[in-house]
PDB file of C-alpha atoms in Angstrom:
ATOM      1  CA  MET A   1      -0.002  -0.009   0.002  1.00  0.00           C
ATOM      2  CA  ASN A   2       2.880   2.323   0.865  1.00  0.00           C
ATOM      3  CA  GLU A   3       4.334   1.660  -2.632  1.00  0.00           C
ATOM      4  CA  GLN A   4       1.031   2.648  -4.230  1.00  0.00           C
ATOM      5  CA  PHE A   5       1.048   5.942  -2.337  1.00  0.00           C
ATOM      6  CA  LYS A   6       4.581   6.648  -3.550  1.00  0.00           C
ATOM      7  CA  ILE A   7       3.590   5.990  -7.142  1.00  0.00           C
ATOM      8  CA  ALA A   8       0.451   8.131  -6.848  1.00  0.00           C
ATOM      9  CA  ASP A   9       2.520  10.927  -5.300  1.00  0.00           C
ATOM     10  CA  PHE A  10       5.082  10.738  -8.116  1.00  0.00           C
ATOM     11  CA  LEU A  11       2.350  10.860 -10.774  1.00  0.00           C
ATOM     12  CA  THR A  12       0.858  13.900  -9.039  1.00  0.00           C
ATOM     13  CA  THR A  13       4.291  15.540  -9.139  1.00  0.00           C
ATOM     14  CA  LEU A  14       4.471  14.819 -12.873  1.00  0.00           C
ATOM     15  CA  ASP A  15       1.025  16.329 -13.404  1.00  0.00           C
ATOM     16  CA  ARG A  16       2.102  19.468 -11.562  1.00  0.00           C
ATOM     17  CA  LYS A  17       5.182  19.728 -13.738  1.00  0.00           C
ATOM     18  CA  VAL A  18       3.079  19.350 -16.907  1.00  0.00           C
ATOM     19  CA  ASN A  19       0.734  22.099 -15.717  1.00  0.00           C
ATOM     20  CA  LEU A  20       3.601  24.428 -14.844  1.00  0.00           C
ATOM     21  CA  LEU A  21       5.276  23.847 -18.218  1.00  0.00           C
ATOM     22  CA  GLU A  22       2.001  24.476 -20.086  1.00  0.00           C
ATOM     23  CA  LYS A  23       1.521  27.763 -18.228  1.00  0.00           C
ATOM     24  CA  LYS A  24       5.153  28.711 -18.861  1.00  0.00           C
ATOM     25  CA  LEU A  25       4.766  27.927 -22.536  1.00  0.00           C
ATOM     26  CA  ASP A  26       1.612  30.105 -22.778  1.00  0.00           C
ATOM     27  CA  ILE A  27       3.407  32.975 -21.004  1.00  0.00           C
ATOM     28  CA  PHE A  28       6.308  32.940 -23.446  1.00  0.00           C
ATOM     29  CA  LYS A  29       3.978  32.672 -26.452  1.00  0.00           C
ATOM     30  CA  ASP A  30       2.012  35.673 -25.214  1.00  0.00           C
ATOM     31  CA  PHE A  31       5.277  37.541 -24.540  1.00  0.00           C
ATOM     32  CA  LYS A  32       6.448  36.844 -28.081  1.00  0.00           C
ATOM     33  CA  LYS A  33       3.139  38.065 -29.516  1.00  0.00           C
ATOM     34  CA  PHE A  34       3.337  41.256 -27.413  1.00  0.00           C
ATOM     35  CA  CYS A  35       6.935  41.914 -28.458  1.00  0.00           C
ATOM     36  CA  MET A  36       6.144  41.431 -32.139  1.00  0.00           C
ATOM     37  CA  GLU A  37       3.187  43.789 -31.944  1.00  0.00           C
ATOM     38  CA  GLN A  38       5.296  46.455 -30.220  1.00  0.00           C
ATOM     39  CA  LEU A  39       8.310  46.044 -32.464  1.00  0.00           C
ATOM     40  CA  PHE A  40       6.467  46.105 -35.781  1.00  0.00           C
ATOM     41  CA  ALA A  41       4.287  48.980 -34.639  1.00  0.00           C
ATOM     42  CA  GLN A  42       7.625  50.735 -33.872  1.00  0.00           C
ATOM     43  CA  LYS A  43       6.536  51.365 -30.279  1.00  0.00           C
ATOM     44  CA  LEU A  44       9.591  49.432 -29.175  1.00  0.00           C
ATOM     45  CA  ARG A  45      12.805  50.383 -30.935  1.00  0.00           C
ATOM     46  CA  PHE A  46      16.389  49.189 -30.607  1.00  0.00           C
ATOM     47  CA  LYS A  47      19.253  51.663 -30.534  1.00  0.00           C
ATOM     48  CA  SER A  48      22.773  51.439 -31.887  1.00  0.00           C
ATOM     49  CA  ALA A  49      25.777  50.463 -29.745  1.00  0.00           C
ATOM     50  CA  ASN A  50      26.424  54.126 -28.933  1.00  0.00           C
ATOM     51  CA  GLY A  51      22.792  54.751 -27.962  1.00  0.00           C
ATOM     52  CA  GLU A  52      21.697  56.513 -31.136  1.00  0.00           C
ATOM     53  CA  ASP A  53      18.374  55.958 -32.901  1.00  0.00           C
ATOM     54  CA  TYR A  54      18.393  53.933 -36.108  1.00  0.00           C
ATOM     55  CA  PRO A  55      17.003  55.547 -39.294  1.00  0.00           C
ATOM     56  CA  ASP A  56      13.253  55.676 -39.922  1.00  0.00           C
ATOM     57  CA  TRP A  57      11.685  52.597 -41.411  1.00  0.00           C
ATOM     58  CA  GLU A  58      10.656  52.480 -45.063  1.00  0.00           C
ATOM     59  CA  ILE A  59       7.603  50.851 -46.576  1.00  0.00           C
ATOM     60  CA  PHE A  60       8.077  48.413 -49.471  1.00  0.00           C
ATOM     61  CA  GLU A  61       5.680  46.418 -51.589  1.00  0.00           C
ATOM     62  CA  PHE A  62       5.860  42.650 -51.284  1.00  0.00           C
ATOM     63  CA  ASP A  63       7.277  42.146 -54.789  1.00  0.00           C
ATOM     64  CA  GLU A  64      10.002  44.689 -54.106  1.00  0.00           C
ATOM     65  CA  VAL A  65      11.273  42.537 -51.268  1.00  0.00           C
ATOM     66  CA  PHE A  66      10.611  38.920 -52.222  1.00  0.00           C
ATOM     67  CA  LYS A  67      11.144  36.583 -55.138  1.00  0.00           C
ATOM     68  CA  SER A  68       9.346  33.247 -55.404  1.00  0.00           C
ATOM     69  CA  ILE A  69      11.291  30.128 -56.400  1.00  0.00           C
ATOM     70  CA  SER A  70       9.635  27.265 -58.299  1.00  0.00           C
ATOM     71  CA  THR A  71       9.321  24.096 -56.221  1.00  0.00           C
ATOM     72  CA  LYS A  72       9.009  21.646 -59.166  1.00  0.00           C
ATOM     73  CA  SER A  73      12.610  20.461 -59.029  1.00  0.00           C
ATOM     74  CA  TYR A  74      12.487  19.892 -55.267  1.00  0.00           C
ATOM     75  CA  GLN A  75       9.050  18.302 -54.828  1.00  0.00           C
ATOM     76  CA  ILE A  76       7.981  14.725 -54.129  1.00  0.00           C
ATOM     77  CA  LYS A  77       4.538  13.158 -53.783  1.00  0.00           C
ATOM     78  CA  LYS A  78       3.005  12.682 -50.367  1.00  0.00           C
ATOM     79  CA  SER A  79       2.939   8.927 -50.995  1.00  0.00           C
ATOM     80  CA  GLU A  80       6.763   9.018 -51.308  1.00  0.00           C
ATOM     81  CA  VAL A  81       7.294  10.502 -47.840  1.00  0.00           C
ATOM     82  CA  LYS A  82       8.710   8.055 -45.248  1.00  0.00           C
ATOM     83  CA  SER A  83       8.741   8.042 -41.467  1.00  0.00           C
ATOM     84  CA  ASN A  84      12.535   8.043 -41.421  1.00  0.00           C
ATOM     85  CA  GLY A  85      15.339   8.903 -43.797  1.00  0.00           C
ATOM     86  CA  LYS A  86      18.278  11.244 -44.377  1.00  0.00           C
ATOM     87  CA  ILE A  87      16.474  14.368 -45.585  1.00  0.00           C
ATOM     88  CA  ARG A  88      13.582  16.307 -43.994  1.00  0.00           C
ATOM     89  CA  VAL A  89      10.417  16.771 -46.036  1.00  0.00           C
ATOM     90  CA  ILE A  90       8.572  20.038 -45.369  1.00  0.00           C
ATOM     91  CA  ASP A  91       5.045  20.839 -46.576  1.00  0.00           C
ATOM     92  CA  GLN A  92       2.459  23.535 -45.794  1.00  0.00           C
ATOM     93  CA  GLY A  93       1.055  21.731 -42.752  1.00  0.00           C
ATOM     94  CA  LYS A  94       1.287  22.824 -39.109  1.00  0.00           C
ATOM     95  CA  SER A  95       4.002  20.304 -38.177  1.00  0.00           C
ATOM     96  CA  GLU A  96       7.594  21.426 -38.625  1.00  0.00           C
ATOM     97  CA  ILE A  97       8.232  18.487 -40.931  1.00  0.00           C
ATOM     98  CA  LEU A  98       6.014  16.096 -42.867  1.00  0.00           C
ATOM     99  CA  GLY A  99       8.472  13.203 -42.780  1.00  0.00           C
ATOM    100  CA  TYR A 100      11.692  12.111 -44.483  1.00  0.00           C
ATOM    101  CA  SER A 101      13.117  11.021 -47.807  1.00  0.00           C
ATOM    102  CA  ASP A 102      16.380   9.764 -49.281  1.00  0.00           C
ATOM    103  CA  LYS A 103      15.911  11.387 -52.695  1.00  0.00           C
ATOM    104  CA  GLU A 104      19.034  13.534 -52.790  1.00  0.00           C
ATOM    105  CA  SER A 105      18.205  14.770 -56.322  1.00  0.00           C
ATOM    106  CA  LYS A 106      15.228  16.651 -54.833  1.00  0.00           C
ATOM    107  CA  ILE A 107      17.153  18.515 -52.102  1.00  0.00           C
ATOM    108  CA  PHE A 108      16.601  22.266 -51.806  1.00  0.00           C
ATOM    109  CA  SER A 109      19.802  23.870 -50.495  1.00  0.00           C
ATOM    110  CA  ASN A 110      19.526  27.568 -51.453  1.00  0.00           C
ATOM    111  CA  LEU A 111      19.292  28.600 -47.799  1.00  0.00           C
ATOM    112  CA  PRO A 112      17.953  30.216 -45.731  1.00  0.00           C
ATOM    113  CA  VAL A 113      14.455  30.301 -47.187  1.00  0.00           C
ATOM    114  CA  ILE A 114      10.887  31.140 -46.102  1.00  0.00           C
ATOM    115  CA  ILE A 115       8.292  28.446 -46.728  1.00  0.00           C
ATOM    116  CA  TYR A 116       4.728  29.652 -47.276  1.00  0.00           C
ATOM    117  CA  GLY A 117       1.614  27.475 -47.403  1.00  0.00           C
ATOM    118  CA  ASP A 118      -0.497  28.768 -50.239  1.00  0.00           C
ATOM    119  CA  HIS A 119      -3.580  26.900 -49.003  1.00  0.00           C
ATOM    120  CA  THR A 120      -2.915  27.033 -45.257  1.00  0.00           C
ATOM    121  CA  THR A 121      -1.119  30.440 -44.886  1.00  0.00           C
ATOM    122  CA  ILE A 122       1.338  28.741 -42.563  1.00  0.00           C
ATOM    123  CA  ILE A 123       4.802  30.316 -42.601  1.00  0.00           C
ATOM    124  CA  LYS A 124       8.055  28.463 -41.821  1.00  0.00           C
ATOM    125  CA  TYR A 125      11.740  29.324 -41.937  1.00  0.00           C
ATOM    126  CA  SER A 126      14.477  26.871 -42.755  1.00  0.00           C
ATOM    127  CA  ASP A 127      18.271  27.165 -42.750  1.00  0.00           C
ATOM    128  CA  GLU A 128      18.748  23.401 -43.258  1.00  0.00           C
ATOM    129  CA  LYS A 129      18.394  21.464 -46.511  1.00  0.00           C
ATOM    130  CA  PHE A 130      15.021  19.825 -47.157  1.00  0.00           C
ATOM    131  CA  ILE A 131      12.678  18.403 -49.804  1.00  0.00           C
ATOM    132  CA  VAL A 132       9.273  19.913 -50.633  1.00  0.00           C
ATOM    133  CA  GLY A 133       6.310  17.712 -49.831  1.00  0.00           C
ATOM    134  CA  ALA A 134       3.304  17.897 -52.185  1.00  0.00           C
ATOM    135  CA  ASP A 135       1.695  20.985 -53.755  1.00  0.00           C
ATOM    136  CA  GLY A 136       0.823  24.381 -52.307  1.00  0.00           C
ATOM    137  CA  VAL A 137       4.292  25.386 -51.105  1.00  0.00           C
ATOM    138  CA  LYS A 138       5.901  28.716 -52.005  1.00  0.00           C
ATOM    139  CA  LEU A 139       9.605  29.247 -51.433  1.00  0.00           C
ATOM    140  CA  LEU A 140      10.544  32.894 -50.777  1.00  0.00           C
ATOM    141  CA  LYS A 141      13.965  34.520 -50.981  1.00  0.00           C
ATOM    142  CA  ASN A 142      14.797  38.186 -50.531  1.00  0.00           C
ATOM    143  CA  LYS A 143      15.725  40.274 -53.552  1.00  0.00           C
ATOM    144  CA  GLY A 144      18.030  42.675 -51.716  1.00  0.00           C
ATOM    145  CA  ASN A 145      20.333  42.489 -48.760  1.00  0.00           C
ATOM    146  CA  ASN A 146      17.591  42.394 -46.125  1.00  0.00           C
ATOM    147  CA  LYS A 147      17.915  39.839 -43.335  1.00  0.00           C
ATOM    148  CA  LEU A 148      15.631  36.979 -44.272  1.00  0.00           C
ATOM    149  CA  LYS A 149      14.914  36.017 -40.629  1.00  0.00           C
ATOM    150  CA  TYR A 150      13.561  39.542 -40.075  1.00  0.00           C
ATOM    151  CA  LEU A 151      11.411  39.208 -43.232  1.00  0.00           C
ATOM    152  CA  PHE A 152      10.110  35.896 -41.851  1.00  0.00           C
ATOM    153  CA  TYR A 153       8.995  37.578 -38.641  1.00  0.00           C
ATOM    154  CA  ILE A 154       7.420  40.552 -40.363  1.00  0.00           C
ATOM    155  CA  LEU A 155       5.465  38.158 -42.680  1.00  0.00           C
ATOM    156  CA  TYR A 156       4.465  36.052 -39.663  1.00  0.00           C
ATOM    157  CA  ASN A 157       3.194  39.170 -37.897  1.00  0.00           C
ATOM    158  CA  ASN A 158       1.342  40.500 -40.944  1.00  0.00           C
ATOM    159  CA  ASN A 159       0.095  37.160 -42.289  1.00  0.00           C
ATOM    160  CA  ILE A 160      -3.380  37.055 -43.765  1.00  0.00           C
ATOM    161  CA  LYS A 161      -6.126  34.851 -42.283  1.00  0.00           C
ATOM    162  CA  SER A 162      -6.885  31.573 -44.000  1.00  0.00           C
ATOM    163  CA  GLU A 163     -10.063  31.611 -46.056  1.00  0.00           C
ATOM    164  CA  GLY A 164     -10.312  27.846 -46.248  1.00  0.00           C
ATOM    165  CA  TYR A 165      -8.728  25.591 -48.819  1.00  0.00           C
ATOM    166  CA  LYS A 166      -7.961  28.123 -51.521  1.00  0.00           C
ATOM    167  CA  ARG A 167      -4.937  29.981 -52.887  1.00  0.00           C
ATOM    168  CA  HIS A 168      -3.759  32.819 -50.614  1.00  0.00           C
ATOM    169  CA  PHE A 169      -0.383  33.800 -52.037  1.00  0.00           C
ATOM    170  CA  SER A 170      -1.894  36.356 -54.454  1.00  0.00           C
ATOM    171  CA  ILE A 171      -3.529  38.042 -51.422  1.00  0.00           C
ATOM    172  CA  LEU A 172      -0.283  37.946 -49.423  1.00  0.00           C
ATOM    173  CA  ARG A 173       1.488  39.743 -52.275  1.00  0.00           C
ATOM    174  CA  THR A 174      -0.760  42.803 -51.762  1.00  0.00           C
ATOM    175  CA  ILE A 175       0.621  43.604 -48.299  1.00  0.00           C
ATOM    176  CA  ASN A 176       3.199  46.307 -47.707  1.00  0.00           C
ATOM    177  CA  LEU A 177       6.205  45.606 -45.475  1.00  0.00           C
ATOM    178  CA  PRO A 178       7.891  48.018 -43.014  1.00  0.00           C
ATOM    179  CA  ILE A 179      11.624  47.608 -43.355  1.00  0.00           C
ATOM    180  CA  PRO A 180      14.197  49.145 -40.957  1.00  0.00           C
ATOM    181  CA  SER A 181      17.953  49.427 -41.454  1.00  0.00           C
ATOM    182  CA  LEU A 182      19.861  46.162 -41.766  1.00  0.00           C
ATOM    183  CA  LYS A 183      21.393  46.609 -38.305  1.00  0.00           C
ATOM    184  CA  GLU A 184      17.984  47.048 -36.688  1.00  0.00           C
ATOM    185  CA  GLN A 185      16.607  44.128 -38.682  1.00  0.00           C
ATOM    186  CA  THR A 186      19.407  41.981 -37.257  1.00  0.00           C
ATOM    187  CA  LYS A 187      18.691  43.052 -33.671  1.00  0.00           C
ATOM    188  CA  ILE A 188      14.945  42.374 -34.064  1.00  0.00           C
ATOM    189  CA  ALA A 189      15.555  38.971 -35.650  1.00  0.00           C
ATOM    190  CA  THR A 190      18.097  37.972 -32.991  1.00  0.00           C
ATOM    191  CA  PHE A 191      15.794  39.063 -30.178  1.00  0.00           C
ATOM    192  CA  LEU A 192      12.749  37.161 -31.499  1.00  0.00           C
ATOM    193  CA  THR A 193      14.857  34.096 -32.324  1.00  0.00           C
ATOM    194  CA  LYS A 194      15.966  33.912 -28.691  1.00  0.00           C
ATOM    195  CA  ILE A 195      12.339  33.915 -27.591  1.00  0.00           C
ATOM    196  CA  ASP A 196      11.539  31.201 -30.142  1.00  0.00           C
ATOM    197  CA  ASP A 197      14.457  29.105 -28.893  1.00  0.00           C
ATOM    198  CA  LYS A 198      13.120  29.373 -25.339  1.00  0.00           C
ATOM    199  CA  ILE A 199       9.593  28.433 -26.502  1.00  0.00           C
ATOM    200  CA  GLU A 200      11.007  25.382 -28.331  1.00  0.00           C
ATOM    201  CA  LYS A 201      13.019  24.310 -25.264  1.00  0.00           C
ATOM    202  CA  ILE A 202       9.933  24.481 -23.013  1.00  0.00           C
ATOM    203  CA  ALA A 203       7.805  22.657 -25.602  1.00  0.00           C
ATOM    204  CA  ILE A 204      10.340  19.821 -25.835  1.00  0.00           C
ATOM    205  CA  GLU A 205      10.548  19.527 -22.038  1.00  0.00           C
ATOM    206  CA  LEU A 206       6.727  19.467 -21.887  1.00  0.00           C
ATOM    207  CA  GLU A 207       6.470  16.752 -24.535  1.00  0.00           C
ATOM    208  CA  ASN A 208       9.203  14.667 -22.896  1.00  0.00           C
ATOM    209  CA  THR A 209       7.445  14.889 -19.520  1.00  0.00           C
ATOM    210  CA  LYS A 210       4.138  13.789 -21.063  1.00  0.00           C
ATOM    211  CA  GLU A 211       5.829  10.895 -22.864  1.00  0.00           C
ATOM    212  CA  PHE A 212       7.621   9.845 -19.648  1.00  0.00           C
ATOM    213  CA  LYS A 213       4.341   9.736 -17.740  1.00  0.00           C
ATOM    214  CA  LYS A 214       2.637   7.862 -20.579  1.00  0.00           C
ATOM    215  CA  GLY A 215       5.425   5.263 -20.633  1.00  0.00           C
ATOM    216  CA  LEU A 216       5.362   4.884 -16.864  1.00  0.00           C
ATOM    217  CA  LEU A 217       1.577   4.268 -16.855  1.00  0.00           C
ATOM    218  CA  GLN A 218       1.915   1.725 -19.649  1.00  0.00           C
ATOM    219  CA  GLN A 219       4.567  -0.189 -17.661  1.00  0.00           C
ATOM    220  CA  MET A 220       2.418  -0.121 -14.524  1.00  0.00           C
ATOM    221  CA  PHE A 221      -0.682  -1.562 -16.187  1.00  0.00           C
ATOM    222  CA  CYS A 222       0.948  -4.065 -18.512  1.00  0.00           C
TER     223      CYS A 222
END
């Protein structure tokens, strides 16, 4: 009986940890949202190393900033995607990756790149080689010397709402983009990336804790 109490107490501790991690994850996601709103509304501005203001931001049309790369040479069918392999397969779904493939002839390596879901409006950023999974993916590169990670965040913040399973890229192309100096772009991108890294770390810890509890329960009731 004493052993059962110990197990129950341990499971309660795991539940508390899961709840705390979920709350922590929500806090950091809300913090990121707040920071993005403040940064891109220019209510929060970075300064140079000597404390001076950076130049005023300029407004550019979408097609002045981005060029779209054809995915035909880098695309495989959904039926060809495997659960394991050497190369990641990325599509327009919510998950970071769709699966894996070993088709090296299909690798996209012109990195970094922004991945836009034409049907889903989901935006991803990749600085690692991958293969495109199925249709509906747009690959975006910058035309000038802007920092692509900054452009990813500004697109993420200004993204259009999904209108169901239809093409959205033509609508996305109508938005205007506020662009600061390259140095301020870099500071914004670095700052937001650090928040994303923290969010990812918490999410991994949360998932590992849930999996640990699940495995423990399975062993107990086998």
